[in-house]
Coordinates of C-alpha atoms in Angstrom, one line a residue:
X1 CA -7.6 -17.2 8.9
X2 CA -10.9 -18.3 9.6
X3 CA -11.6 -20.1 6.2
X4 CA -8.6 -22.3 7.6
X5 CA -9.7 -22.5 11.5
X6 CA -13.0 -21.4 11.5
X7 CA -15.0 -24.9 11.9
X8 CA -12.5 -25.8 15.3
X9 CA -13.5 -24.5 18.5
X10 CA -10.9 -22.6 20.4
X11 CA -9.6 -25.0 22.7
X12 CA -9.3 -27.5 20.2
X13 CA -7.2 -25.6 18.0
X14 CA -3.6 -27.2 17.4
X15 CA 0.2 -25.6 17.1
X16 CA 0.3 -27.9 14.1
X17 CA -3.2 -26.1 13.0
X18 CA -1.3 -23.0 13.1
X19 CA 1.9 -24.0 10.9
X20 CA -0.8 -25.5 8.9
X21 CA -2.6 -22.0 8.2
X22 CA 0.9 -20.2 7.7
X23 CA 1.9 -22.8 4.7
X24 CA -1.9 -22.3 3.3
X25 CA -1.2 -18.1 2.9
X26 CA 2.3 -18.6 1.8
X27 CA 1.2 -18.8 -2.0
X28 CA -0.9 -15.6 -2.2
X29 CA -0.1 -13.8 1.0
X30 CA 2.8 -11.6 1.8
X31 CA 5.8 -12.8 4.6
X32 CA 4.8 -9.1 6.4
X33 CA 0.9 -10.3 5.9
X34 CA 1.2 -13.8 7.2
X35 CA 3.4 -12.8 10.3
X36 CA 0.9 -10.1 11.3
X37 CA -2.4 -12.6 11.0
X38 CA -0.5 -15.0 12.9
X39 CA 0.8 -12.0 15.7
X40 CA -3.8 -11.2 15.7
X41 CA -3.8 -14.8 15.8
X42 CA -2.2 -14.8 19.1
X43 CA -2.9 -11.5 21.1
X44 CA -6.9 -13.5 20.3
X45 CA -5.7 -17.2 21.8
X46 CA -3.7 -14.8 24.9
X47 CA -6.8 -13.5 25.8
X48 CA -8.9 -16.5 25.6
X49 CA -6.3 -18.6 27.6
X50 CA -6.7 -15.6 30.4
X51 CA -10.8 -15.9 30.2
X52 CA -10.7 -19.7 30.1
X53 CA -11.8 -20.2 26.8
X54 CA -8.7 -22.5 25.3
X55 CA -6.0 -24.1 27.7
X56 CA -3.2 -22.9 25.5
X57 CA -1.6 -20.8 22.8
X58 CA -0.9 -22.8 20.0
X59 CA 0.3 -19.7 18.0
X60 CA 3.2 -19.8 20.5
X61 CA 6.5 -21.1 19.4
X62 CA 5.0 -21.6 15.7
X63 CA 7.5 -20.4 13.1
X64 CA 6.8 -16.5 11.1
X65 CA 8.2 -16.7 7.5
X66 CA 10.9 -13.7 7.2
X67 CA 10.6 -10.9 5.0
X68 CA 12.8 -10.0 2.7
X69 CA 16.5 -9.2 3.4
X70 CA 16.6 -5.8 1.3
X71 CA 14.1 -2.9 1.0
X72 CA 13.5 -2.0 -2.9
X73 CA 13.0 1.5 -4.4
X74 CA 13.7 3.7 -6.9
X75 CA 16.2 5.8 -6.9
X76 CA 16.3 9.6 -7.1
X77 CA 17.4 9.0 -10.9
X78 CA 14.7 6.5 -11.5
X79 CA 12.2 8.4 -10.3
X80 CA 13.1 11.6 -13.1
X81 CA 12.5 9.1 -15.4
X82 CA 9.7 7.2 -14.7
X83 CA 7.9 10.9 -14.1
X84 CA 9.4 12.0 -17.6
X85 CA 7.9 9.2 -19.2
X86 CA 5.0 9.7 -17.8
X87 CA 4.6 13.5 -18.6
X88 CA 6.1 12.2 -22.4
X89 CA 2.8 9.9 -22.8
X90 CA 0.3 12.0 -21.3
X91 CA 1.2 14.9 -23.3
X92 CA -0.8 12.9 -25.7
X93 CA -3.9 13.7 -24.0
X94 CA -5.1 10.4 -24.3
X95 CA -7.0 9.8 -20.9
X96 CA -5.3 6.2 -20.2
X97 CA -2.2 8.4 -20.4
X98 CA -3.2 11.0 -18.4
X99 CA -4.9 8.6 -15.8
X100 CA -1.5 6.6 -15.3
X101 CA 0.7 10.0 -15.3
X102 CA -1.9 10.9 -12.4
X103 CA -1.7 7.9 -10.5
X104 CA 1.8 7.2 -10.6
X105 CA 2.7 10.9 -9.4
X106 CA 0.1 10.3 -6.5
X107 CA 1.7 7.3 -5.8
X108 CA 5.1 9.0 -5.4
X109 CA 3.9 11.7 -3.4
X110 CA 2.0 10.2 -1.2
X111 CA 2.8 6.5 -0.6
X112 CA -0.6 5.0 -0.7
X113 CA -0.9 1.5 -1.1
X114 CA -2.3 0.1 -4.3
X115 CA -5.8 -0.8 -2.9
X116 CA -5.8 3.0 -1.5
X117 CA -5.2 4.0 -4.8
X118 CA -7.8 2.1 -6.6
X119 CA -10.4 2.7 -4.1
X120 CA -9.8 6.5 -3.9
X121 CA -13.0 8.8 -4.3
X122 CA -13.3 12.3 -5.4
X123 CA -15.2 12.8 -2.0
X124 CA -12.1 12.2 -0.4
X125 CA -10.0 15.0 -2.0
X126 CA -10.2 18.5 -1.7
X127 CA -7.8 19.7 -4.2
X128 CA -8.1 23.0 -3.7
X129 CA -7.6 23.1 0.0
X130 CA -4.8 20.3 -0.7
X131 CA -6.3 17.7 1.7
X132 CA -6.9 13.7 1.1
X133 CA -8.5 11.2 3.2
X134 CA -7.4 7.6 2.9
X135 CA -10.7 6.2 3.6
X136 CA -10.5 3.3 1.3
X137 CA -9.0 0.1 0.7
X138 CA -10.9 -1.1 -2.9
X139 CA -14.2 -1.6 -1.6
X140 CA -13.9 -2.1 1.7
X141 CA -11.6 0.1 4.7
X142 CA -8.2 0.1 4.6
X143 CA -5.5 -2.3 5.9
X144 CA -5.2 -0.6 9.7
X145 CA -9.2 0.0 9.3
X146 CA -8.8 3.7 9.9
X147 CA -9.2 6.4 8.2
X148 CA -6.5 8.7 7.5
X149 CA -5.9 12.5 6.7
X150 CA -2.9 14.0 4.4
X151 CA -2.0 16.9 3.4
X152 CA -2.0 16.9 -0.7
X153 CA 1.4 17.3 -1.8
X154 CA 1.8 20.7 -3.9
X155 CA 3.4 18.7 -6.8
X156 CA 0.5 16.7 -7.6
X157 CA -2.1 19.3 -7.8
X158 CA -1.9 21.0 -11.5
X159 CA -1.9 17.1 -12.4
X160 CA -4.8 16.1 -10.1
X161 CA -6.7 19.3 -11.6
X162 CA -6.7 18.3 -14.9
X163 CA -7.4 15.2 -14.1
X164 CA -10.6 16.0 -12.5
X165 CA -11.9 17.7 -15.5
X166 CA -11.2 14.2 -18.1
X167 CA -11.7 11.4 -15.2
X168 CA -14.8 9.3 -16.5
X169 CA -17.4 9.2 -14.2
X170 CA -18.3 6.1 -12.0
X171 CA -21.1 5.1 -9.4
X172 CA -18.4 5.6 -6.9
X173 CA -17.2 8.2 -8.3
X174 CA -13.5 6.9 -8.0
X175 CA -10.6 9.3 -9.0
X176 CA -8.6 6.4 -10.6
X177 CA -11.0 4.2 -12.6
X178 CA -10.0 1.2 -14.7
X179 CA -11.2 0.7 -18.7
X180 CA -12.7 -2.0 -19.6
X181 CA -15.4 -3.4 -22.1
X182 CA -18.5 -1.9 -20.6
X183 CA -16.8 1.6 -19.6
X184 CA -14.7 2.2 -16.1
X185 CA -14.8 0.7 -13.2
X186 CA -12.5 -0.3 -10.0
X187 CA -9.4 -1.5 -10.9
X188 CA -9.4 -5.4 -9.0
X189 CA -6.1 -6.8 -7.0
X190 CA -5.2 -8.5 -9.8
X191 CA -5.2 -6.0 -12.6
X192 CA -1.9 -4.2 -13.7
X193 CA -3.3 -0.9 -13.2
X194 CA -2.4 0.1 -17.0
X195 CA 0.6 -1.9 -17.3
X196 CA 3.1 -0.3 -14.6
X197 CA 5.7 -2.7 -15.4
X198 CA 6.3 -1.5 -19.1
X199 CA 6.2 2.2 -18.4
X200 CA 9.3 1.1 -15.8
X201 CA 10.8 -1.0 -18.2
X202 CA 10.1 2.2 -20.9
X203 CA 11.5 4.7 -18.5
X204 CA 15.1 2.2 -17.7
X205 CA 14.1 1.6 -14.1
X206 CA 14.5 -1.7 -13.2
X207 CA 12.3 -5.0 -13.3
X208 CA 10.2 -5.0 -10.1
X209 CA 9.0 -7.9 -9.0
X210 CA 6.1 -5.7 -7.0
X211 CA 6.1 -2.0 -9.1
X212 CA 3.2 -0.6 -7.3
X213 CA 4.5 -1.3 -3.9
X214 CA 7.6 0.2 -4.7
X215 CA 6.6 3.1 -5.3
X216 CA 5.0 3.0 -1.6
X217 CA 8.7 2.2 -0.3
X218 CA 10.2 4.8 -2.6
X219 CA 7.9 7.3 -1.2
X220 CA 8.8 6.2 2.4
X221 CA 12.5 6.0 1.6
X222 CA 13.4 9.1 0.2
X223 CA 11.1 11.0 2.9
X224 CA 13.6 9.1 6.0
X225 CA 16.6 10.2 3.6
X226 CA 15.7 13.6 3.3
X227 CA 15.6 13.8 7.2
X228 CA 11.6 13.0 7.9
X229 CA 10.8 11.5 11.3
X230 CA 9.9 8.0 11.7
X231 CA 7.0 8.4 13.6
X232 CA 5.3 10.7 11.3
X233 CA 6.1 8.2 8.4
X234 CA 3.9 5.5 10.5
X235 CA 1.1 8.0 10.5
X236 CA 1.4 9.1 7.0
X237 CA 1.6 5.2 5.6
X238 CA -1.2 4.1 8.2
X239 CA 1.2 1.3 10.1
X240 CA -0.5 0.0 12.7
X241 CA 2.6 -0.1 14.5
X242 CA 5.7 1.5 14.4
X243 CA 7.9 -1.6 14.2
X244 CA 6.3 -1.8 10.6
X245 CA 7.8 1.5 9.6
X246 CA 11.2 0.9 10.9
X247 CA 12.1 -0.9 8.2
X248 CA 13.2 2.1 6.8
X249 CA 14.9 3.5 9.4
X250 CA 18.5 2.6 8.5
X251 CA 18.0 5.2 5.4
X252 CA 17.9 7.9 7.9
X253 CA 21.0 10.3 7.2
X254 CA 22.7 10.6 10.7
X255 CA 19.9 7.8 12.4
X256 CA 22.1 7.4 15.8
X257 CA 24.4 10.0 15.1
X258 CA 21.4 12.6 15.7
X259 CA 19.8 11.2 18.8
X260 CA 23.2 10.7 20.6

């Protein structure tokens, strides 16, 4: 926000500065994204109209763009055969194969987000104790700006191993580098990550209009379906807040049923 705001002092900032800001994020910024800068936006105007720093919140009655109506992921068939495909092509040997079998099924497992995955280090896996640290967001910390501790799912370890032993070594030494003309480096936010969509598309799983990020909701959904608790969900995805994770919660198999 503050490329937008920055050069206005506090008290002179506008409501119409505010719907201002939300239509400039619209075209490169999530609905979920823009609604939670605008909800820091105001907890930061609350407390400066309660020190006497602004007169007003002009975050208040400003309208939040809406997310989406439905929640997209694969489905327990998709998912066999986007990891069959995957196994098919890395059987191969090639490392871009065996790199994208590796990230995909960590992915899965695990529910990272995309810059998670691209920023992952070896220091931050012990594969043989089965224990990962989501430390990274790309570069920089991730989206809550904590960091996290997982247990390694079982599944992805043989696949992890040998991975470890062809992964081309970096400066960062990150588990998931990207090729590209001068060796490997981190894959950016605007790279396909080894072309995600056609390995769907090869496997018959639908067109996605976000693949990587459905595999973070896939993850999520088929742990609610298979009776995990919300709460540890939040913890495992790193939500800053638990309203973030109930998204999900109508999956549950017996949600109300349960607690009544």
């Amino acid at each position: 926000a503050l490329p937008h705001l920055g050069s206005l002092s506090a008290g002179c900032v506008q409501s119409s500065d505010i719907s201002k800001l939300r239509d400039q994020l619209a075209p490169r910024s999530s609905p979920g994204t823009i609604r939670n800068t605008l909800t820091g936006l105001s907890a930061v105007f609350s407390w400066a109209v309660r020190r006497g720093r602004a007169p007003a919140n002009p975050c208040r009655g400003v309208e939040k763009p809406k997310g989406p109506e439905s929640l997209e992921y694969l489905s327990g068939a998709e998912v066999q055969a986007l990891l069959c495909c995957c196994a098919e092509r890395a059987a191969s040997r090639e490392l871009d194969d065996l790199l994208q079998q590796a990230r995909v099924l960590v992915a899965l497992h695990t529910g990272l987000r995309k810059g998670e995955i691209c920023g992952l280090r070896w220091c931050d896996l012990d594969i043989a104790a089965r224990r990962l640290s989501v430390a990274r967001s790309y570069g920089s910390a991730p989206k809550s700006g904590k960091t996290r501790h997982l247990r390694l799912p079982e599944a992805v370890v043989p696949v992890l191993s040998e991975w470890a032993a062809r992964c081309p070594r970096t400066a960062q030494g990150l588990v998931f580098p990207r090729r590209c003309r001068r060796g490997w480096t981190m894959s950016t936010n605007t790279s396909d990550l080894l072309d995600l969509p056609q390995l769907l598309a090869a496997a018959g799983c639908r067109r996605l209009a976000h693949p990587w990020h459905v595999l973070r909701h896939t993850f999520a959904s088929h742990f609610i379906m298979s009776g995990g608790n919300i709460l540890t969900l939040q913890k495992i995805l790193g939500h800053s807040d638990v309203k973030m994770t109930l998204i999900y919660a109508h999956l549950a198999p017996d949600f109300l049923g349960d607690e009544m």
